[in-house]
Coordinates of C-alpha atoms and ligand atoms in Angstrom, one line a residue:
M941 CA 76.2 10.6 237.8
M942 CA 75.5 11.3 241.4
L943 CA 78.5 12.9 241.8
G944 CA 78.2 15.0 238.9
F945 CA 74.6 15.7 240.1
L946 CA 75.8 16.8 243.5
L947 CA 78.6 19.2 242.3
A948 CA 76.3 21.0 239.6
R949 CA 73.7 21.4 242.3
A950 CA 76.5 23.0 244.4
G951 CA 77.4 25.1 241.7
V952 CA 80.4 23.4 239.9
D953 CA 80.5 23.0 236.5
V954 CA 80.9 19.2 235.4
V955 CA 80.9 16.9 232.5
V956 CA 80.1 13.8 232.7
L957 CA 81.4 11.3 230.3
E958 CA 79.7 7.8 229.2
K959 CA 81.2 5.7 226.7
H960 CA 77.9 4.1 225.8
G961 CA 75.0 5.7 223.7
D962 CA 72.6 4.7 226.6
F963 CA 72.6 3.5 229.9
L964 CA 70.7 0.3 228.8
R965 CA 72.9 -2.8 230.3
D966 CA 71.1 -5.0 232.7
F967 CA 74.5 -6.4 234.5
R968 CA 74.9 -3.9 237.0
G969 CA 72.6 -4.6 239.5
D970 CA 69.4 -3.3 240.3
T971 CA 69.2 -2.6 243.9
I972 CA 68.4 1.0 245.4
H973 CA 69.1 0.9 248.9
P974 CA 67.3 2.4 252.1
S975 CA 70.5 4.5 252.3
T976 CA 70.4 5.8 248.9
L977 CA 66.6 6.1 249.3
E978 CA 67.1 8.3 252.3
L979 CA 69.9 10.3 250.1
M980 CA 66.9 11.1 247.7
H981 CA 64.9 12.5 250.5
E982 CA 67.2 14.8 251.6
L983 CA 67.4 15.8 248.3
G984 CA 63.7 16.2 248.0
I985 CA 63.7 13.8 245.1
L986 CA 62.3 10.6 246.8
A987 CA 58.7 11.1 246.2
D988 CA 59.2 11.6 242.2
F989 CA 61.8 8.6 242.4
L990 CA 58.9 6.4 243.8
Q991 CA 56.5 7.4 241.1
K992 CA 58.9 5.6 238.6
P993 CA 57.9 1.7 238.4
H994 CA 59.9 -0.4 240.6
Q995 CA 59.2 -3.2 243.3
E996 CA 59.7 -2.9 247.0
V997 CA 61.9 -5.7 249.1
R998 CA 61.1 -5.9 252.5
E999 CA 62.9 -9.2 253.4
L1000 CA 65.6 -11.3 252.1
G1001 CA 65.4 -15.0 252.4
A1002 CA 67.5 -18.3 251.5
Q1003 CA 66.2 -21.7 250.5
I1004 CA 69.1 -23.9 252.1
G1005 CA 68.1 -27.4 250.6
D1006 CA 64.6 -28.0 252.1
E1007 CA 64.6 -25.3 254.3
F1008 CA 63.6 -21.5 253.9
V1009 CA 65.2 -19.0 256.1
M1010 CA 64.3 -15.4 256.2
L1011 CA 67.4 -13.6 256.9
A1012 CA 67.1 -10.0 256.4
D1013 CA 64.3 -7.7 257.5
F1014 CA 64.1 -4.2 256.7
S1015 CA 61.2 -3.1 258.6
H1016 CA 63.3 -1.4 261.5
L1017 CA 65.7 0.6 259.7
P1018 CA 66.0 4.2 260.7
T1019 CA 65.2 5.4 257.1
H1020 CA 62.2 6.7 255.5
C1021 CA 61.9 3.7 253.4
K1022 CA 62.1 0.3 255.0
F1023 CA 62.8 -1.5 251.6
I1024 CA 65.2 -2.0 248.7
A1025 CA 63.8 -0.4 245.8
L1026 CA 64.4 -2.6 242.6
M1027 CA 64.6 -0.8 239.3
P1028 CA 66.8 -1.2 236.3
Q1029 CA 69.9 1.1 236.7
W1030 CA 69.2 2.7 233.1
D1031 CA 65.8 4.2 234.7
F1032 CA 67.9 5.2 238.3
L1033 CA 70.6 7.0 235.9
D1034 CA 68.4 8.7 233.7
F1035 CA 66.5 9.8 236.5
L1036 CA 69.6 11.5 238.2
A1037 CA 70.9 12.8 234.7
G1038 CA 67.4 14.3 234.4
H1039 CA 67.6 16.1 237.7
A1040 CA 71.3 16.7 237.2
G1041 CA 70.2 18.5 233.7
R1042 CA 68.3 21.1 235.8
Y1043 CA 71.3 22.8 236.7
P1044 CA 73.2 24.9 234.1
G1045 CA 76.8 23.6 235.0
F1046 CA 75.7 20.0 234.2
R1047 CA 76.3 18.7 230.9
L1048 CA 76.3 14.7 230.1
K1049 CA 78.3 13.4 227.0
M1050 CA 77.1 10.4 225.9
R1051 CA 79.3 8.0 223.3
T1052 CA 82.1 9.5 224.8
E1053 CA 84.9 7.1 225.9
V1054 CA 88.0 8.1 227.9
I1055 CA 91.1 6.5 226.4
D1056 CA 93.8 8.3 228.0
L1057 CA 94.6 11.0 230.7
L1058 CA 96.6 14.4 229.7
R1059 CA 99.2 15.5 232.0
D1060 CA 101.4 18.1 232.8
S1061 CA 104.2 18.6 235.4
G1062 CA 103.2 15.2 237.1
Q1063 CA 99.4 16.7 237.4
I1064 CA 96.7 15.0 235.5
I1065 CA 94.9 17.9 233.5
G1066 CA 92.1 16.3 231.6
V1067 CA 91.3 13.3 229.7
R1068 CA 91.3 12.2 226.0
A1069 CA 88.4 10.5 224.7
K1070 CA 86.7 8.9 221.7
T1071 CA 83.8 10.2 220.5
P1072 CA 81.6 9.8 217.2
D1073 CA 83.2 13.0 215.6
G1074 CA 86.9 11.9 216.5
I1075 CA 89.2 12.3 219.5
V1076 CA 88.5 15.0 221.8
D1077 CA 90.9 16.5 224.7
I1078 CA 88.8 17.5 227.8
R1079 CA 90.6 19.5 230.6
A1080 CA 89.2 20.0 234.0
G1081 CA 90.4 21.0 237.6
L1082 CA 89.6 17.6 238.6
I1083 CA 89.2 14.2 237.1
V1084 CA 87.1 11.6 238.8
G1085 CA 87.2 8.0 237.8
A1086 CA 84.1 6.5 238.3
D1087 CA 84.3 4.1 235.0
G1088 CA 83.6 0.7 237.0
R1089 CA 85.6 -2.5 237.6
H1090 CA 87.6 -2.1 234.6
S1091 CA 88.6 1.5 234.8
I1092 CA 90.8 2.8 232.1
V1093 CA 91.3 5.8 234.5
R1094 CA 93.1 4.1 237.3
E1095 CA 94.9 2.0 234.9
K1096 CA 96.5 4.8 232.9
A1097 CA 96.6 6.7 236.2
G1098 CA 98.9 3.8 237.2
L1099 CA 97.3 3.5 240.6
P1100 CA 98.4 0.3 242.1
F1101 CA 95.8 -1.8 243.8
D1102 CA 95.4 -5.3 245.9
E1103 CA 93.5 -7.9 244.4
L1104 CA 91.4 -9.4 247.1
G1105 CA 89.9 -12.4 244.7
A1106 CA 86.8 -14.1 244.1
P1107 CA 86.1 -17.6 243.5
M1108 CA 83.1 -17.3 241.4
D1109 CA 81.4 -15.7 238.6
V1110 CA 78.2 -15.2 237.8
L1111 CA 75.9 -16.2 235.0
W1112 CA 73.2 -13.6 234.3
F1113 CA 69.7 -14.7 232.5
R1114 CA 66.2 -13.6 233.1
V1115 CA 62.8 -15.8 232.8
S1116 CA 59.3 -15.0 233.0
R1117 CA 57.6 -14.7 236.2
R1118 CA 54.0 -16.2 236.9
T1119 CA 51.3 -15.9 239.6
G1120 CA 51.8 -18.5 242.1
D1121 CA 55.9 -18.2 242.1
G1122 CA 55.7 -16.0 245.3
E1123 CA 57.0 -12.3 245.6
Q1124 CA 60.2 -13.0 247.4
T1125 CA 63.8 -12.0 246.4
F1126 CA 65.7 -14.9 247.6
G1127 CA 68.8 -17.0 247.1
R1128 CA 68.6 -20.9 246.7
I1129 CA 71.4 -23.4 247.8
S1130 CA 71.0 -26.8 246.7
K1131 CA 73.7 -29.6 246.2
G1132 CA 76.6 -27.7 244.7
K1133 CA 74.7 -24.8 243.0
M1134 CA 73.8 -21.4 244.0
M1135 CA 71.2 -19.0 242.5
V1136 CA 70.0 -15.6 243.2
M1137 CA 66.6 -14.5 242.1
L1138 CA 65.0 -10.9 241.7
N1139 CA 61.7 -10.3 241.6
R1140 CA 61.4 -8.0 238.5
G1141 CA 57.6 -7.7 238.2
D1142 CA 56.9 -9.7 235.1
Y1143 CA 60.2 -11.2 235.3
W1144 CA 63.1 -12.9 237.7
Q1145 CA 66.4 -11.5 237.1
C1146 CA 68.6 -14.7 237.7
A1147 CA 72.2 -14.6 238.8
Y1148 CA 73.5 -18.2 238.8
L1149 CA 77.2 -18.9 240.3
I1150 CA 79.8 -20.9 239.0
R1151 CA 83.5 -21.3 239.9
K1152 CA 85.8 -19.1 238.1
G1153 CA 86.9 -20.4 234.9
D1154 CA 84.0 -22.9 234.4
L1155 CA 82.3 -21.5 232.0
D1156 CA 83.7 -23.2 228.9
Q1157 CA 83.1 -26.7 230.8
I1158 CA 79.4 -25.8 231.4
K1159 CA 79.1 -24.6 227.6
H1160 CA 80.8 -28.0 226.5
A1161 CA 78.2 -29.8 228.7
G1162 CA 75.3 -27.8 226.5
L1163 CA 72.7 -25.7 227.2
P1164 CA 70.3 -28.8 227.7
A1165 CA 72.5 -29.6 230.9
F1166 CA 72.8 -26.5 232.1
Q1167 CA 68.8 -26.1 231.8
N1168 CA 68.7 -29.3 233.8
D1169 CA 71.1 -27.4 236.6
I1170 CA 68.8 -24.7 237.1
V1171 CA 65.7 -26.8 237.5
S1172 CA 67.6 -28.8 240.4
V1173 CA 67.6 -25.7 242.2
V1174 CA 64.4 -24.2 241.3
P1175 CA 62.3 -26.7 240.2
F1176 CA 59.4 -24.2 239.5
L1177 CA 61.3 -22.8 236.6
R1178 CA 61.2 -26.0 234.5
D1179 CA 58.5 -25.1 231.9
R1180 CA 60.3 -21.9 231.4
M1181 CA 63.7 -23.2 230.5
N1182 CA 62.7 -22.9 226.4
E1183 CA 63.2 -19.1 227.0
L1184 CA 67.0 -19.6 227.2
R1185 CA 67.1 -20.4 223.5
S1186 CA 70.7 -20.1 223.2
W1187 CA 73.9 -19.0 225.2
D1188 CA 73.4 -15.7 223.9
D1189 CA 70.5 -15.3 226.3
I1190 CA 72.9 -15.9 229.2
K1191 CA 75.8 -13.5 230.0
L1192 CA 78.7 -14.0 231.8
L1193 CA 79.6 -11.2 234.4
T1194 CA 83.1 -11.6 235.8
V1195 CA 83.3 -10.8 239.7
R1196 CA 86.5 -9.1 241.0
V1197 CA 87.2 -8.0 244.3
D1198 CA 89.8 -5.3 244.6
R1199 CA 91.0 -2.1 246.0
L1200 CA 93.2 0.7 245.1
R1201 CA 96.0 1.4 247.9
K1202 CA 95.8 5.3 247.1
W1203 CA 92.7 6.5 245.6
Y1204 CA 93.8 9.8 244.2
C1205 CA 96.9 11.4 242.5
P1206 CA 97.3 15.3 241.6
G1207 CA 94.6 15.9 239.7
L1208 CA 92.6 12.7 239.8
L1209 CA 90.3 10.8 242.2
C1210 CA 89.0 7.2 241.7
I1211 CA 85.7 6.3 243.6
G1212 CA 82.7 3.4 243.1
D1213 CA 84.3 0.2 241.4
A1214 CA 87.4 2.0 240.1
A1215 CA 88.5 2.7 243.4
H1216 CA 87.3 -0.8 245.0
A1217 CA 85.5 -3.3 242.8
M1218 CA 82.9 -5.0 244.9
S1219 CA 81.5 -8.5 244.9
P1220 CA 77.8 -8.9 243.9
I1221 CA 77.2 -10.3 247.6
G1222 CA 74.8 -8.3 249.3
G1223 CA 73.8 -6.3 246.3
V1224 CA 75.6 -3.6 248.2
G1225 CA 78.1 -2.3 245.2
I1226 CA 75.8 0.5 243.9
N1227 CA 75.3 1.8 247.3
L1228 CA 79.0 2.1 248.2
A1229 CA 79.6 3.9 244.9
I1230 CA 76.9 6.4 245.8
Q1231 CA 78.0 7.0 249.2
D1232 CA 81.9 7.7 247.8
A1233 CA 80.0 10.3 245.5
V1234 CA 78.3 11.8 248.6
A1235 CA 81.5 12.6 250.4
A1236 CA 83.7 13.5 247.7
A1237 CA 81.0 16.1 246.7
N1238 CA 80.6 17.0 250.4
I1239 CA 84.4 17.5 250.7
L1240 CA 85.5 18.8 247.4
A1241 CA 82.6 20.9 246.2
P1242 CA 83.8 24.3 248.2
H1243 CA 87.2 23.8 247.1
L1244 CA 86.0 23.1 243.2
A1245 CA 84.3 26.1 243.5
Q1246 CA 87.3 28.1 244.0
A1247 CA 90.7 27.2 243.1
G1248 CA 90.5 23.4 242.6
P1249 CA 91.2 20.7 245.5
A1250 CA 94.4 20.2 246.7
V1251 CA 95.9 16.7 247.2
S1252 CA 95.0 16.6 250.7
H1253 CA 91.5 17.3 250.2
L1254 CA 91.6 14.0 247.9
K1255 CA 93.0 12.4 250.5
R1256 CA 90.4 13.1 252.8
V1257 CA 87.6 11.3 250.7
Q1258 CA 89.9 8.1 250.7
S1259 CA 90.2 8.6 254.8
R1260 CA 86.5 8.8 255.1
R1261 CA 85.4 6.0 252.1
E1262 CA 88.6 3.6 252.9
L1263 CA 87.1 2.1 256.5
P1264 CA 83.6 1.2 255.0
T1265 CA 84.9 -0.1 252.0
R1266 CA 87.2 -2.2 253.8
I1267 CA 84.7 -3.7 256.0
T1268 CA 82.2 -4.1 253.4
Q1269 CA 84.7 -6.1 251.2
A1270 CA 86.0 -8.4 254.4
V1271 CA 82.3 -9.5 254.9
Q1272 CA 82.2 -10.3 251.3
V1273 CA 85.4 -12.0 250.9
F1274 CA 84.3 -14.0 254.1
I1275 CA 81.1 -15.2 252.5
Q1276 CA 82.7 -16.1 249.2
N1277 CA 85.7 -18.2 251.2
R1278 CA 83.2 -19.5 253.9
L1279 CA 80.1 -20.4 251.9
I1280 CA 80.2 -19.9 248.2
R1281 CA 83.6 -21.6 247.8
R1282 CA 82.3 -24.6 249.7
V1283 CA 79.0 -24.7 247.9
L1284 CA 80.5 -24.8 244.4
G1285 CA 83.3 -27.2 245.5
S1286 CA 80.9 -29.9 246.5
N1287 CA 77.8 -31.8 245.1
E1288 CA 76.7 -32.6 248.6
Q1289 CA 74.1 -30.3 250.5
I1290 CA 76.1 -28.3 252.6
P1291 CA 74.8 -27.9 256.2
T1292 CA 73.2 -24.7 257.3
P1293 CA 75.9 -22.5 258.4
W1294 CA 75.9 -21.2 261.9
P1295 CA 75.0 -17.6 261.1
V1296 CA 71.6 -19.0 259.3
K1297 CA 71.0 -20.9 262.6
L1298 CA 71.5 -18.1 264.6
V1299 CA 68.9 -15.9 262.7
R1300 CA 66.5 -18.6 262.6
R1301 CA 66.4 -19.2 266.2
W1302 CA 66.7 -15.2 267.1
P1303 CA 64.3 -13.6 264.5
A1304 CA 65.4 -10.1 265.7
L1305 CA 69.1 -10.5 264.8
R1306 CA 67.4 -10.4 261.0
R1307 CA 67.7 -6.6 261.8
V1308 CA 71.6 -6.8 261.6
P1309 CA 72.0 -8.2 257.9
A1310 CA 69.6 -6.0 257.3
R1311 CA 71.3 -2.9 258.3
I1312 CA 74.5 -4.1 256.8
V1313 CA 72.6 -4.5 253.4
G1314 CA 70.4 -1.4 253.6
I1315 CA 72.4 0.8 255.2
G1316 CA 76.2 -0.4 255.2
F1317 CA 78.9 1.2 257.3
R1318 CA 79.5 5.0 258.2
S1319 CA 76.4 6.4 256.1
E1320 CA 76.8 9.7 254.0
H1321 CA 74.5 12.4 254.2
I1322 CA 74.0 15.5 251.8
R1323 CA 75.7 18.5 253.1
V1324 CA 76.2 20.8 249.9
Ligands
FAD1175 C1 77.5 -10.1 238.6 C2 77.2 -8.5 239.5 C3 76.1 -8.4 240.1 C4 75.8 -7.4 240.9 N1 74.8 -7.0 241.2 C5 74.7 -6.0 242.3 C6 73.5 -5.4 242.8 O1 72.3 -6.1 242.9 N2 73.4 -4.4 243.8 C7 74.3 -3.8 243.7 O2 74.4 -2.7 244.6 N3 75.6 -4.0 242.9 C8 75.8 -5.2 242.2 N4 76.9 -5.3 241.8 C9 78.2 -4.5 242.1 C10 77.8 -3.2 241.3 O3 77.5 -3.3 239.7 C11 79.1 -2.1 241.1 O4 79.6 -2.3 242.3 C12 78.6 -0.7 240.8 O5 77.8 -1.0 239.7 C13 79.7 0.2 240.9 O6 79.1 1.3 240.4 P1 80.3 2.4 239.7 O7 79.3 3.8 239.4 O8 81.5 2.7 240.4 O9 80.4 1.6 238.3 P2 79.4 1.0 237.0 O10 77.9 1.0 237.4 O11 80.4 0.0 236.6 O12 79.7 2.3 236.2 C14 80.7 2.7 235.4 C15 80.1 3.8 233.9 O13 81.4 4.1 233.6 C16 81.2 3.8 232.2 N5 82.6 3.5 231.5 C17 83.3 2.8 231.7 N6 84.6 2.8 231.2 C18 84.4 3.9 230.8 C19 85.3 4.8 229.7 N7 86.4 4.5 229.3 N8 84.9 6.1 229.2 C20 83.9 6.7 229.7 N9 82.5 5.8 230.2 C21 83.1 4.7 230.6 C22 80.4 2.6 231.8 O14 79.7 2.5 230.8 C23 79.5 2.6 233.2 O15 78.8 3.4 232.7 C24 77.2 -6.3 241.0 C25 78.2 -6.9 240.5 C26 78.5 -7.9 239.6 C27 79.9 -8.4 239.2

């Protein structure tokens, strides 16, 4: 959506295809990071964005056993917004679509699911899509696969990838939030269990981590046992467990971390999770996908407005974005293996990890995780 918006703004004809009839899904993360907010400032739409209902997260903390540690402080970032905005992704996508729709070259086709690629002499020249009116073929000078971590585009293009692995999956659910719960968005670690709670105003969006493949065992133990597990991590949720009436209220989100070796082939480019599926750690995947979109627009818009991009231009997008992606994924995999695998693999309380001890001892170090999460590596700026 972001790339479609930027290209249409640069005078390129764009069609964005979305397989669903709306953006109403609550499993893609809700975080809009300071660097993304900065892009909106550069586009002149930040004030409009901040009119929409959202929450502002200025610090991130963790409860490890009995101890609460503040881990990240966004107040020193060199950006206009020194906070993460929490907004349902459907509101954010509707917002971007609304702004993109002001440009004559922008078209959004909902309920249009890409099922195959069209080829001619080794070049991708379009997509085949399923719509309520039947199968349609859509041809374009460039196809961009931005279809997420189960990308059909990259599968059909046969682009090889490296699986970096993830030891966990996430159970995703919401419970009501009450006055007295506190404001903070935070993670909790307690004796073999780990949960992250995002403050969404009148409810908590909860992410409960489980070992990959453990869901059947957890379901077999029964919903009351699962509710007890949640309460053992966050005792103040005890009187709200009846809000989880059945397993239908709890969604399994499978985590994968992988990366394409080559993000492109003639006529096609992948960005976002389609090029590099991100772990939820740090909640940085949306940010990275948007940074890819900005880099792609900056590099490709001038060529798309003319003859169409050559493979060398697509390669430049990968060259620009691969390093920040590699570094971010390396940090995520490090935390997965050093912390999450250890927590989920034992029923003992883990000792406070050394990076947390460092931050506790020297609070100024909270700026480091704030910078990594809030801005990331190699930030992009609007150039077209
Ligand atoms: C459990 C979990 C929690 C996460 N939490 C966060 C978080 O809090 N913050 C954060 O920044 N990141 C988070 N992430 C990572 C984040 O979800 C992704 O990195 C980010 O959404 C990638 O954006 P994207 O646009 O590339 O793909 P997506 O957001 O997955 O969007 C892909 C779009 O393509 C559409 N689509 C898919 N297939 C087709 C098709 N065949 N035809 C047409 N349309 C199609 C989909 O419907 C979707 O709208 C989380 C990930 C997981 C697994």
